[in-house]
Tab-separated table of C-alpha atoms (C1' of nucleotides) in Angstrom:
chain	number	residue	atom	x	y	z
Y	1	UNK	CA	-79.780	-14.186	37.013
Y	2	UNK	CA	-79.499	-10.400	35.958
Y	3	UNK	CA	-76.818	-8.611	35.975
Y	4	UNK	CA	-73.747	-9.104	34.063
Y	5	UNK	CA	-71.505	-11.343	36.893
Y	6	UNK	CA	-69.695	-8.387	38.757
Y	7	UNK	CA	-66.666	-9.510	39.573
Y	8	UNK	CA	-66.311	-11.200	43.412
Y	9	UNK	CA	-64.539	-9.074	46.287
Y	10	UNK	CA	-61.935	-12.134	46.160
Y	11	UNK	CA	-59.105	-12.031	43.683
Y	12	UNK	CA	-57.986	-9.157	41.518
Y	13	UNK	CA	-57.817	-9.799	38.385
Y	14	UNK	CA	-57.489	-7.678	35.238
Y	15	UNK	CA	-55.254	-4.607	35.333
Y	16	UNK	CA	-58.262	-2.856	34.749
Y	17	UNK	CA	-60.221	-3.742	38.069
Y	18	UNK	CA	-57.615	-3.340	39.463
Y	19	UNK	CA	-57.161	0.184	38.252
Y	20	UNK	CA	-61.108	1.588	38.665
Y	21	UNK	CA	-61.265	-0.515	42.238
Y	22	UNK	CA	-58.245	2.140	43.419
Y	23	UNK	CA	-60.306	4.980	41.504
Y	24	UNK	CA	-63.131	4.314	43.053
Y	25	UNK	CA	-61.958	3.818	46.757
Y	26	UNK	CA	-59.826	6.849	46.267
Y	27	UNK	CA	-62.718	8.853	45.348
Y	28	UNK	CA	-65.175	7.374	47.670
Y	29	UNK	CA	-62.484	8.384	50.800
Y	30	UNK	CA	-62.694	11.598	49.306
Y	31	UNK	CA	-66.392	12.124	49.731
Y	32	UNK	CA	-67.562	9.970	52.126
Y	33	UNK	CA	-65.039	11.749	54.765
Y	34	UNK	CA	-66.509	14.916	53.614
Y	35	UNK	CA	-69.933	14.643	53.656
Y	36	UNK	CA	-70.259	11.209	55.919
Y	37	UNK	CA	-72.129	7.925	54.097
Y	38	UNK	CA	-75.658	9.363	54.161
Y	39	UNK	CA	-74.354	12.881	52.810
Y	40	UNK	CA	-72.369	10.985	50.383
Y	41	UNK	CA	-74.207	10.156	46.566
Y	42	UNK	CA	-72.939	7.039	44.238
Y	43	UNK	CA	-73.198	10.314	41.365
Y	44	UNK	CA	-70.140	12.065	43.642
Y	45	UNK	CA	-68.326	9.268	44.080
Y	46	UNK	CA	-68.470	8.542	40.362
Y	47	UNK	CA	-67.633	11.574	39.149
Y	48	UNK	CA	-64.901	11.909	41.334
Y	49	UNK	CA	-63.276	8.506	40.328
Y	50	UNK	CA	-64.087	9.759	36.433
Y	51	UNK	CA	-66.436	7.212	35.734
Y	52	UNK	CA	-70.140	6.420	35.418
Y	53	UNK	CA	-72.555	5.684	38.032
Y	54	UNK	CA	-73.559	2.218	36.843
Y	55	UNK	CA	-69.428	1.179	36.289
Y	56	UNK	CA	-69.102	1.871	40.430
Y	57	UNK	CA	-72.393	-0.586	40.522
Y	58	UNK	CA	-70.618	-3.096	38.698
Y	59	UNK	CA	-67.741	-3.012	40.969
Y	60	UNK	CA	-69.097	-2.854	43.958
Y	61	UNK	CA	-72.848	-3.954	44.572
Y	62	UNK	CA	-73.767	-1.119	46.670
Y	63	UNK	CA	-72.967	2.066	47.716
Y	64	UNK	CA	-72.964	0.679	51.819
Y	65	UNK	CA	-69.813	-2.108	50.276
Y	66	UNK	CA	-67.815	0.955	48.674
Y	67	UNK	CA	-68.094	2.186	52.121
Y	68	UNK	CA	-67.022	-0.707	54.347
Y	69	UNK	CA	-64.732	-1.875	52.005
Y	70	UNK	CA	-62.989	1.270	52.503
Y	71	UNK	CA	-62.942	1.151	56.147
Y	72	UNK	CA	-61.967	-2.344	56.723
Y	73	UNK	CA	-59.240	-1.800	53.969
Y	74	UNK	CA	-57.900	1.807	56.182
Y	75	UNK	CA	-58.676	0.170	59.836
Y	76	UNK	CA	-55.075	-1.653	59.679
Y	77	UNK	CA	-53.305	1.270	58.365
Y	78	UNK	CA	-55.210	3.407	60.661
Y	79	UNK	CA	-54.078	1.234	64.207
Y	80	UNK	CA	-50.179	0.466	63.171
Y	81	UNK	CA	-48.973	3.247	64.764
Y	82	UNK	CA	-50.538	1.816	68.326
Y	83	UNK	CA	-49.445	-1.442	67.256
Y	84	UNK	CA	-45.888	-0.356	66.500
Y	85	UNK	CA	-45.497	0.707	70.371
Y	86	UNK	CA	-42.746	-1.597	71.817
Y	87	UNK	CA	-43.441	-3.347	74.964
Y	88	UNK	CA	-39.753	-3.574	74.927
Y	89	UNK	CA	-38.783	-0.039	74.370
Y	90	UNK	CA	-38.338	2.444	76.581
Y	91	UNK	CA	-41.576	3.086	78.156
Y	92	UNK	CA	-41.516	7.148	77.896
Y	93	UNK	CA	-39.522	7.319	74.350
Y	94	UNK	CA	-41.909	4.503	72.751
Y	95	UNK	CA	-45.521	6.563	74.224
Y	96	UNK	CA	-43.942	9.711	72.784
Y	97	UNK	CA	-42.824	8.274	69.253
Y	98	UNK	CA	-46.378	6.713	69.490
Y	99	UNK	CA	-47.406	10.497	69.903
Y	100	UNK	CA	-45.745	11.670	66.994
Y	101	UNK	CA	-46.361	9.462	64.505
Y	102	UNK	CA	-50.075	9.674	65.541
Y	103	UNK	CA	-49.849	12.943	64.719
Y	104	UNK	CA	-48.255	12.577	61.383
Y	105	UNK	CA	-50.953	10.450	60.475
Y	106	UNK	CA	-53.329	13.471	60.874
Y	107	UNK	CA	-51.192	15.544	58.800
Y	108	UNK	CA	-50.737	12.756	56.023
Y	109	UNK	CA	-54.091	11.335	56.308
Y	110	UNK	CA	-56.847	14.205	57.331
Y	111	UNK	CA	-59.674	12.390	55.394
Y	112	UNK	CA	-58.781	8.881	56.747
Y	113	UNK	CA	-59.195	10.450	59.998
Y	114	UNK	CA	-62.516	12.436	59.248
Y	115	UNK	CA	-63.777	9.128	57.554
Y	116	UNK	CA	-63.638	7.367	61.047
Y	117	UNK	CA	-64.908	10.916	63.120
Y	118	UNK	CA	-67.946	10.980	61.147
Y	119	UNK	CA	-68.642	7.058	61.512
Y	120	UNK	CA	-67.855	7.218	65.313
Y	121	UNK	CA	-70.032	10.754	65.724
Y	122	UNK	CA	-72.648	9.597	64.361
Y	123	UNK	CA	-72.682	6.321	66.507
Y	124	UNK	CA	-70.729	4.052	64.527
Y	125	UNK	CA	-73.697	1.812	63.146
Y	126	UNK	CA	-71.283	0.350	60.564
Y	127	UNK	CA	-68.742	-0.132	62.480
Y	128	UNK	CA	-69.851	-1.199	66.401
Y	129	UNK	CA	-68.823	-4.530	65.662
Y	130	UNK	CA	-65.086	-3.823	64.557
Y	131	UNK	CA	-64.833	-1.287	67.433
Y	132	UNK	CA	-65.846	-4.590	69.906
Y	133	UNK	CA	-63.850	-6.824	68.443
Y	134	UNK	CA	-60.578	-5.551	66.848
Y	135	UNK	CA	-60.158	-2.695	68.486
Y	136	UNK	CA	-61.241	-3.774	71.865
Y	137	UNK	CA	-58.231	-6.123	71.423
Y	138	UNK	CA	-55.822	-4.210	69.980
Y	139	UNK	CA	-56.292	-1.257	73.236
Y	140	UNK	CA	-56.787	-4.264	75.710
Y	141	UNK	CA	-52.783	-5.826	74.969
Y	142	UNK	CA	-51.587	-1.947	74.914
Y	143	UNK	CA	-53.109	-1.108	78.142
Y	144	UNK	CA	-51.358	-4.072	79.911
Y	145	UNK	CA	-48.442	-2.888	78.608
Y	146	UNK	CA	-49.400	0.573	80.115
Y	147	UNK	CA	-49.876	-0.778	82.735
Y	148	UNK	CA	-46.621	-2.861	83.323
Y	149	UNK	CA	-44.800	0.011	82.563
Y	150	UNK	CA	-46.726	2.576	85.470
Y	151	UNK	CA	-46.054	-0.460	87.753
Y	152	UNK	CA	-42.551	-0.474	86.981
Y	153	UNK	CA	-42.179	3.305	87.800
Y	154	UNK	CA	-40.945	4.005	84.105
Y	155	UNK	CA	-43.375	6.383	83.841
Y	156	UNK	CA	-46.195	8.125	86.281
Y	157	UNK	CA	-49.804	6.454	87.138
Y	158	UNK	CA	-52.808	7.449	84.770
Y	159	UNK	CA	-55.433	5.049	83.839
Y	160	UNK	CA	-53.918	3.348	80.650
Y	161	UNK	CA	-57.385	4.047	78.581
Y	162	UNK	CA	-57.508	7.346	79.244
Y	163	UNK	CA	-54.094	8.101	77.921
Y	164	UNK	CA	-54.887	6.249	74.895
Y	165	UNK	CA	-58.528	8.130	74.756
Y	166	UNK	CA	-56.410	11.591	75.177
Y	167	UNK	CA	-53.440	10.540	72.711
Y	168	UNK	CA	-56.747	9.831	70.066
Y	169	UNK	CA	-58.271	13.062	70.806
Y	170	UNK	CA	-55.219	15.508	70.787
Y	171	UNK	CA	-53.585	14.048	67.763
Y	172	UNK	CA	-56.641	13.880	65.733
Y	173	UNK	CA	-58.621	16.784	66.816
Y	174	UNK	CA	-56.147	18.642	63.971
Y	175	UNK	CA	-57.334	16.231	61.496
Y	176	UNK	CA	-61.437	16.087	62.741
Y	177	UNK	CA	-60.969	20.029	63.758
Y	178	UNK	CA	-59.248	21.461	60.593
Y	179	UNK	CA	-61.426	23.907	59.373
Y	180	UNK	CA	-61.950	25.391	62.707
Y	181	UNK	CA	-58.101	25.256	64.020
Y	182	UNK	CA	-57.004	26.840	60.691
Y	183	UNK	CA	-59.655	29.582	60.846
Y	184	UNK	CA	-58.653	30.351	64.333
Y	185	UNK	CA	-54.927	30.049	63.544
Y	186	UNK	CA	-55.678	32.167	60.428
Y	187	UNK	CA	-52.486	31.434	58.319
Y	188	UNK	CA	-50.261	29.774	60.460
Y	189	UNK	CA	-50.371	26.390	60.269
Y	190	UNK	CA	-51.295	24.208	63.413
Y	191	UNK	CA	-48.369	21.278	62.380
Y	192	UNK	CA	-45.561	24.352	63.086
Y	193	UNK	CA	-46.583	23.574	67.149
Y	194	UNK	CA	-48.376	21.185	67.601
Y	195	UNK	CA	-45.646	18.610	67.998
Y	196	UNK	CA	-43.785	20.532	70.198
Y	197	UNK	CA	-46.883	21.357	72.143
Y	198	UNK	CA	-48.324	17.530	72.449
Y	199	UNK	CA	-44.645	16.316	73.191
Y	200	UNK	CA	-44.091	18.526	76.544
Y	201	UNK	CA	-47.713	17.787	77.454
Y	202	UNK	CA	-47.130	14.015	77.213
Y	203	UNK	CA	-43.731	14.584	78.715
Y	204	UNK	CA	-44.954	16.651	81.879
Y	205	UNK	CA	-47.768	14.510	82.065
Y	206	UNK	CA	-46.075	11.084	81.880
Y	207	UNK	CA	-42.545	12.126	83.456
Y	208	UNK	CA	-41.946	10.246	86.952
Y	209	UNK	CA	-39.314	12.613	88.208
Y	210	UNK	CA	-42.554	15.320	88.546
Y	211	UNK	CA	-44.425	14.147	91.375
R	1	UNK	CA	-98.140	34.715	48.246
R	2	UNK	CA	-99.247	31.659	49.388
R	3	UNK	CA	-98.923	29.568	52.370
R	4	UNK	CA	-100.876	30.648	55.232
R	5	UNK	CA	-98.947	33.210	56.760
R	6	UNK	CA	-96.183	31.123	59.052
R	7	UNK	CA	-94.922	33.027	62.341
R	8	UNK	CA	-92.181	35.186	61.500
R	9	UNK	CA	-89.170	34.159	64.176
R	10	UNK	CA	-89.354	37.322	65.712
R	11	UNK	CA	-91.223	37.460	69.101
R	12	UNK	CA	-93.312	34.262	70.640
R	13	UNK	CA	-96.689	34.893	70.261
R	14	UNK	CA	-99.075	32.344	71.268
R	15	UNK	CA	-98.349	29.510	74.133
R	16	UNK	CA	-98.885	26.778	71.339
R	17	UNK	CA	-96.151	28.404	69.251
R	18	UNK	CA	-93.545	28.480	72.012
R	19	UNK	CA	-94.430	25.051	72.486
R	20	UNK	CA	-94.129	23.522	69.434
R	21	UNK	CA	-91.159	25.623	68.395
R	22	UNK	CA	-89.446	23.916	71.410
R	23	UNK	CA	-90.393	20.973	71.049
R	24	UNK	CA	-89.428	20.797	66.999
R	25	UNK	CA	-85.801	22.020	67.942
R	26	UNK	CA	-85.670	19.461	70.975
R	27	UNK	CA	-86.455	16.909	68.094
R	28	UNK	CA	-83.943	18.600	65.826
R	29	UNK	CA	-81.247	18.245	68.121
R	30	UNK	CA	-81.923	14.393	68.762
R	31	UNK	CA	-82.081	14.129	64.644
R	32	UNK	CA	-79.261	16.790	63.353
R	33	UNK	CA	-77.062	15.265	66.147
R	34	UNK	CA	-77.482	12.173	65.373
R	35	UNK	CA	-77.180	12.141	61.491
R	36	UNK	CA	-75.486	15.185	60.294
R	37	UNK	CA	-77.474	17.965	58.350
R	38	UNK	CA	-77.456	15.909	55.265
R	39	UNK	CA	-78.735	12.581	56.905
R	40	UNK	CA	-81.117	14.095	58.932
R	41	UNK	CA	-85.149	13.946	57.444
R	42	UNK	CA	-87.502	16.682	58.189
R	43	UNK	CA	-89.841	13.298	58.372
R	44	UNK	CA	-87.679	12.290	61.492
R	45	UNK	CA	-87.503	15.286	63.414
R	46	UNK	CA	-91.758	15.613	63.012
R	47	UNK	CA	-91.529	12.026	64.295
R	48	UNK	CA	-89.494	12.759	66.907
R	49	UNK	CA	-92.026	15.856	67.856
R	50	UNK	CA	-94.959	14.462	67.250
R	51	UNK	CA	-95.899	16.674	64.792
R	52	UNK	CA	-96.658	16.240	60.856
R	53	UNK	CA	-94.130	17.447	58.226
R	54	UNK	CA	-95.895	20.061	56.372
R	55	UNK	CA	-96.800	21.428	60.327
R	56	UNK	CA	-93.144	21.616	60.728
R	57	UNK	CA	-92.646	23.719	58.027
R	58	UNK	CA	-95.084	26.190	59.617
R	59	UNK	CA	-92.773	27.131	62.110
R	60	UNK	CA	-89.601	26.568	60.005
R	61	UNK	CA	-89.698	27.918	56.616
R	62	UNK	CA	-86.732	25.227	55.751
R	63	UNK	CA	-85.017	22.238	57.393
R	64	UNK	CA	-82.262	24.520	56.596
R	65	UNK	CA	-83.802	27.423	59.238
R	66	UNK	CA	-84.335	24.724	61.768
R	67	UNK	CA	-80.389	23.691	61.689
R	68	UNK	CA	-79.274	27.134	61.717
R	69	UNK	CA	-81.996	28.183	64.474
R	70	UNK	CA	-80.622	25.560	66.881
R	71	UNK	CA	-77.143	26.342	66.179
R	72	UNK	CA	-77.168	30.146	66.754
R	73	UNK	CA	-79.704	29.557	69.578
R	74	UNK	CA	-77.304	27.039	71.103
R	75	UNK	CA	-73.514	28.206	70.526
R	76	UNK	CA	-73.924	30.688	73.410
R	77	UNK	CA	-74.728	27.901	75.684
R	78	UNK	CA	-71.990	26.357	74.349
R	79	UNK	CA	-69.277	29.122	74.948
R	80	UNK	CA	-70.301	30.333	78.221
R	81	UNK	CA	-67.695	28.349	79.935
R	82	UNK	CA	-64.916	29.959	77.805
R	83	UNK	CA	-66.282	33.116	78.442
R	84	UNK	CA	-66.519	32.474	82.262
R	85	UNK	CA	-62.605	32.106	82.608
R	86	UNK	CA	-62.050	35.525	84.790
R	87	UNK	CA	-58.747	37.584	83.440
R	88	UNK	CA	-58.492	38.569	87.028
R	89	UNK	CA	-58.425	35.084	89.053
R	90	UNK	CA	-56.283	32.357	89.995
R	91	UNK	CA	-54.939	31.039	86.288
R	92	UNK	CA	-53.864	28.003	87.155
R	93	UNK	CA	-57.172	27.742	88.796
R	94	UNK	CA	-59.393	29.790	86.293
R	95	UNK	CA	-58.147	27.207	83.480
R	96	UNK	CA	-58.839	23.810	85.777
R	97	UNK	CA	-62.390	25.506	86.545
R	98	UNK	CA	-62.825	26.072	82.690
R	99	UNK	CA	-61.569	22.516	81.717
R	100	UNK	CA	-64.407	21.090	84.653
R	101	UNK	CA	-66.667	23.072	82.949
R	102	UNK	CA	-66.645	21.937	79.295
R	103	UNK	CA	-65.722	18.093	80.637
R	104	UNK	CA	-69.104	18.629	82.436
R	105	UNK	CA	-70.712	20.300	79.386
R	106	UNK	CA	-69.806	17.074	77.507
R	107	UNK	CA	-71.632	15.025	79.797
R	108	UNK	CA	-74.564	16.927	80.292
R	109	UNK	CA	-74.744	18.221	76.598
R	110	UNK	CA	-73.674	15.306	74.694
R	111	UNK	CA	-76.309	15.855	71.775
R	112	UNK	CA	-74.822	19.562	71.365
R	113	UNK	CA	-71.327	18.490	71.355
R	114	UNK	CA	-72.149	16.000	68.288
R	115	UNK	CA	-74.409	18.714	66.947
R	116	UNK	CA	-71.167	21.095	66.228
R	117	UNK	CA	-68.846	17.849	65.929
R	118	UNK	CA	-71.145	16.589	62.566
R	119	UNK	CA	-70.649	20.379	61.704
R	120	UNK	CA	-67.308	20.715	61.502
R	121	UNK	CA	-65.761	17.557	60.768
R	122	UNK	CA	-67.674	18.033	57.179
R	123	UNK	CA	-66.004	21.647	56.967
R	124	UNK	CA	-68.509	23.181	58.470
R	125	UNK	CA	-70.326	24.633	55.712
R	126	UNK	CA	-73.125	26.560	57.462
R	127	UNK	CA	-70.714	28.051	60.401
R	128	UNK	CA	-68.143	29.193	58.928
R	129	UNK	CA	-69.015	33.079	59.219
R	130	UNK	CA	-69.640	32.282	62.999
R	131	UNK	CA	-66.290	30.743	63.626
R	132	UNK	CA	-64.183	33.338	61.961
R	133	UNK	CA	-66.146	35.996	63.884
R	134	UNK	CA	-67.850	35.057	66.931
R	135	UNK	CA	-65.453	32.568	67.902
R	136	UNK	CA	-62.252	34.152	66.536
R	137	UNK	CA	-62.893	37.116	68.555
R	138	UNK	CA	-63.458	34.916	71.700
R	139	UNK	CA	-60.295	32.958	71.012
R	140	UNK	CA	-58.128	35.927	70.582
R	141	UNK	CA	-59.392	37.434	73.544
R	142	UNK	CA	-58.447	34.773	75.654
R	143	UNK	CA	-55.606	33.840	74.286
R	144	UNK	CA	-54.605	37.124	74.932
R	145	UNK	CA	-55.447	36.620	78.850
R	146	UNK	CA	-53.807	33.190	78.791
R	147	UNK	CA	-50.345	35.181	77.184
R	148	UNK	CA	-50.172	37.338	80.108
R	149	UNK	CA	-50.476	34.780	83.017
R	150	UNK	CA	-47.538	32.689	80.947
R	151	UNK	CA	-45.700	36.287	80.875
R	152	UNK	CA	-46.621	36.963	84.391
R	153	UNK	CA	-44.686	33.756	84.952
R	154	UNK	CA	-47.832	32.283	86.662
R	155	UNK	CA	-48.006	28.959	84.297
R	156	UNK	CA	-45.901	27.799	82.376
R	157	UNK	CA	-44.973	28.756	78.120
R	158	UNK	CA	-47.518	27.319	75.678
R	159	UNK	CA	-48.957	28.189	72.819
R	160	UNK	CA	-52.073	29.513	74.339
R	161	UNK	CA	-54.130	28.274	71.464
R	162	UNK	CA	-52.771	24.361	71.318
R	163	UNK	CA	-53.857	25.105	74.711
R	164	UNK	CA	-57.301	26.095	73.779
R	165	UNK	CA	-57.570	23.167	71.242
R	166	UNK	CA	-56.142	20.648	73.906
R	167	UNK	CA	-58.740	21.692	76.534
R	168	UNK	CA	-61.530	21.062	73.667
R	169	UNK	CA	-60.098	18.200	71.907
R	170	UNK	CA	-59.573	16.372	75.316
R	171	UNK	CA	-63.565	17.105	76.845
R	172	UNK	CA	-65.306	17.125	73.706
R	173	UNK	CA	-63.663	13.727	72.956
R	174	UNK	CA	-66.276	12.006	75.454
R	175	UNK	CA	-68.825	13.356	74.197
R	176	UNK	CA	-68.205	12.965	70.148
R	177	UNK	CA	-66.970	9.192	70.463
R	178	UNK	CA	-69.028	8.042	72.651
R	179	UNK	CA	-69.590	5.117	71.772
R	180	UNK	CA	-66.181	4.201	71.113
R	181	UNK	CA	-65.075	4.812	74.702
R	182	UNK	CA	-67.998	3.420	76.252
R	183	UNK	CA	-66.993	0.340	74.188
R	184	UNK	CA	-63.660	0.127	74.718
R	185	UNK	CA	-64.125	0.976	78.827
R	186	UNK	CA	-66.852	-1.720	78.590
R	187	UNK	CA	-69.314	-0.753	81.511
R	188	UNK	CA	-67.035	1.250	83.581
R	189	UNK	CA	-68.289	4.937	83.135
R	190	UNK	CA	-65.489	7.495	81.229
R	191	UNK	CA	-66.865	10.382	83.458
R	192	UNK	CA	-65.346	8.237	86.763
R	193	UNK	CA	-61.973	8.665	86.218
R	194	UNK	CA	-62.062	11.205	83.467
R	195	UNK	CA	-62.249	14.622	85.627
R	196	UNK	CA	-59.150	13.829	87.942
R	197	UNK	CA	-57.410	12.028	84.855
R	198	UNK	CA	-57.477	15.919	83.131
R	199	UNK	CA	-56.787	17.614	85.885
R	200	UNK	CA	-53.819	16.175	86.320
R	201	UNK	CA	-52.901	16.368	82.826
R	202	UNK	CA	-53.263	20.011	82.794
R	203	UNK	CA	-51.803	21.020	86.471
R	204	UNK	CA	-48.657	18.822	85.227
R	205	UNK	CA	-48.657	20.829	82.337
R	206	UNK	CA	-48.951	23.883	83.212
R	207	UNK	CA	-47.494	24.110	86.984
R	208	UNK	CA	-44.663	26.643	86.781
R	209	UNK	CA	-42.867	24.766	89.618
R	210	UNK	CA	-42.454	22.163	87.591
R	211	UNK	CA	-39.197	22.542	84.609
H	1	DC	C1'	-122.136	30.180	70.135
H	2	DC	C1'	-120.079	32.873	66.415
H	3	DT	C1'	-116.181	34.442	64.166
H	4	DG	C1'	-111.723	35.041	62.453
H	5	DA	C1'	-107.060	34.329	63.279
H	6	DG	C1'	-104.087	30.617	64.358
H	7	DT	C1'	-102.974	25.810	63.532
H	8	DT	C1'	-102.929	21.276	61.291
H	9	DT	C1'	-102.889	18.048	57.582
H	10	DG	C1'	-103.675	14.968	53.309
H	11	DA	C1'	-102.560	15.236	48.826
H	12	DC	C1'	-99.448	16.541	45.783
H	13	DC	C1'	-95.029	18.054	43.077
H	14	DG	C1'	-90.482	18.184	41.128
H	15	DG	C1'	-86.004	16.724	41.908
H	16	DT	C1'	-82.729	13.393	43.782
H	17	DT	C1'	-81.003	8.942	44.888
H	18	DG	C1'	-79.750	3.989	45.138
H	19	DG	C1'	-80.005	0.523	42.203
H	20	DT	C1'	-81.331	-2.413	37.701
H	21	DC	C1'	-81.036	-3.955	32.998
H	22	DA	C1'	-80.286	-4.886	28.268
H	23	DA	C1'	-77.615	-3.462	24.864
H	24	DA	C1'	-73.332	-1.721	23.233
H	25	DT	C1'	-68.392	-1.450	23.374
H	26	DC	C1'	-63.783	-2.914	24.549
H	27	DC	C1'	-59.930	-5.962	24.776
H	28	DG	C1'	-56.841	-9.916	25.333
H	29	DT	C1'	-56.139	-14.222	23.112
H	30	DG	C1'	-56.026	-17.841	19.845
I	1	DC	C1'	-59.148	-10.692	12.792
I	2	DA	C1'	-62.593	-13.298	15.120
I	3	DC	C1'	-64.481	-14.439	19.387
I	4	DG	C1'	-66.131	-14.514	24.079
I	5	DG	C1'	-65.675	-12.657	28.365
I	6	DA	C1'	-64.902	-8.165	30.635
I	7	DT	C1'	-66.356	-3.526	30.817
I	8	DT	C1'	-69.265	0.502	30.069
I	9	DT	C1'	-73.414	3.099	29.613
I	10	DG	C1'	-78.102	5.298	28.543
I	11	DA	C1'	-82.488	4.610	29.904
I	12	DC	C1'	-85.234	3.500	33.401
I	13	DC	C1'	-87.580	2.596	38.099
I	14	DA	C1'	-89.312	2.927	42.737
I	15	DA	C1'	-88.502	5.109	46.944
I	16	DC	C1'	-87.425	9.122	49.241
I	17	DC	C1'	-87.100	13.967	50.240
I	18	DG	C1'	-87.772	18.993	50.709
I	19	DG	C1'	-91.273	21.848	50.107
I	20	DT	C1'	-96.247	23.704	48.618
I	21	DC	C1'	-101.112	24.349	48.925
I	22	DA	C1'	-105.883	24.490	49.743
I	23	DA	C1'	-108.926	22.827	52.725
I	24	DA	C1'	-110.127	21.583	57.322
I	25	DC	C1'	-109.882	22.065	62.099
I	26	DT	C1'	-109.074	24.488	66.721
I	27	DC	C1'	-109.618	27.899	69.885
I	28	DA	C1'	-109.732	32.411	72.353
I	29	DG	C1'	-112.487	36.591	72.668
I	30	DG	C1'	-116.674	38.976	72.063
DNA sequence: CCTGAGTTTGACCGGTTGGTCAAATCCGTG
DNA sequence: CACGGATTTGACCAACCGGTCAAACTCAGG
């Protein structure tokens, strides 16, 4: 009984919304993966999208929907490449392509990837229930697929989480890590190596012809 | 000109100082870890002391002196196990020892690990200088050691500093997401199978009698 | 128990921030 | 080109936040 009707989540409609809702996302990735949601302001955001403070408001109703409207909207993008894995392929190729393009997404994506660091650092309070749910399954299906294929002696015994855990860590620490790998690296860049590097260490690790 | 004369950070004076000045960076630690600089209150961390605000900022002249007094006062601490790894022992066993070491760190340090996590992940605006001095000089050090074992033929070719980032990206990883791996392992403790699960991954990797 | 340095705090300040609102402007359609 | 809904914005507000200050309190040494 106040504000003009902002238009519901459902539907797009005008060419318009659907133009500023893009702007707006786009620029809230930006920040909010730089400076995390509390050291991200609705004033950033706007500016960034090149708009004004109350236009974001009358998109979205807050600054905390911006922010999980972003995340739900990147969470499926974010878990294909784990979903892509092929319980029919061939166990060691499919882990290692899973590898890869993990890694890729770090290159293509760094602030997708810093987005979710910062949520999960800080204890994920926005995001404990997607973890529990959607995740949970998502790395409970893989895992028994893991597992099927350690049993089958495609490839050696680890526990299945902790590969994915590693996989996770390794591939995105060059995302989460950027500043600091590049500073250490100074000019090189980490992507020269890096897939080399992660693909004998999955290789070595994973091969069952090495003990 | 004003403010009553607050303790300069030089030498402890009184037991009441060294006291409170612990306990405010105990409380800093639990706050900045958990929030980030930017989300953390100077409100909180007196909470979390038991101490008022403006007593606080007594001791500290700035919420920014109490972030950079923990981190300077705490990186040390943090790179002691790096700086442990002896040029002149076993490598394959100086590495292991150093990746037991910062695994262990994560567990026993979690707070710390977040601490530098928020820090970086955001671009690390306040450590910059420190990692392209301090810590480059470590790293290149190091790296240099690890070079020579892979020349001396006693583990195998890597780049020794996707090495370096492995061995952090792998043990920090239990530390910074936390909560995602407790929630994905659902009561079964990471630190259980964790230790022998990197072990393994680094002996495999870096065994010379293996290809 | 007096004194002065050391310590603590309530009140306050200016700037920022998330969010509101009514009025103004835009824009597709009839 | 007129109209009504969609869009945009300047002004505003209350809460919060980092930091200040003068006054009050504590406490060790004489």
């Amino acid at each position: 009984m106040s504000q003009a009707q902002p238009p519901a989540d459902g539907p797009k409609k005008t060419r318009i919304q659907q133009k500023n809702r893009a702007a707006i996302l786009e620029a809230a990735l930006d920040v909010f993966s730089a400076h995390g949601f509390r050291g991200a302001t609705i004033d950033q955001i706007a500016r960034a999208a090149g708009l004004s403070k109350p236009n974001l408001l009358y998109y979205y109703p807050s600054k905390e929907a911006m922010f999980t409207t972003l995340m739900s909207n990147l969470l499926d993008t974010w878990l294909n490449p784990l979903r892509a894995m092929d319980p029919e392929g061939d166990p060691m190729a499919e882990i290692l392509a899973y590898v890869a393009r993990k890694l890729q997404m770090s290159r293509d994506y760094p602030r997708e990837s810093r987005l979710f660091a910062n949520e999960i650092v800080q204890g994920a309070p926005r995001m404990l229930e997607t973890l529990s749910t959607e995740l949970k399954e998502l790395v409970e299906a893989k895992s028994a697929v893991i597992q099927a294929w350690m049993d089958a002696g495609k490839i050696n015994q680890t526990h299945p989480k902790h590969l994915m855990f590693s996989i996770w860590a390794l591939t995105q620490h060059y995302a989460d890590f950027d500043v600091q790998v590049r500073t250490l690296m100074d000019g090189e860049d980490p992507y020269d190596a890096a897939p080399a590097h992660l693909e004998t260490l999955f290789r070595r690790l994973l091969d069952p012809a090495q003990s």
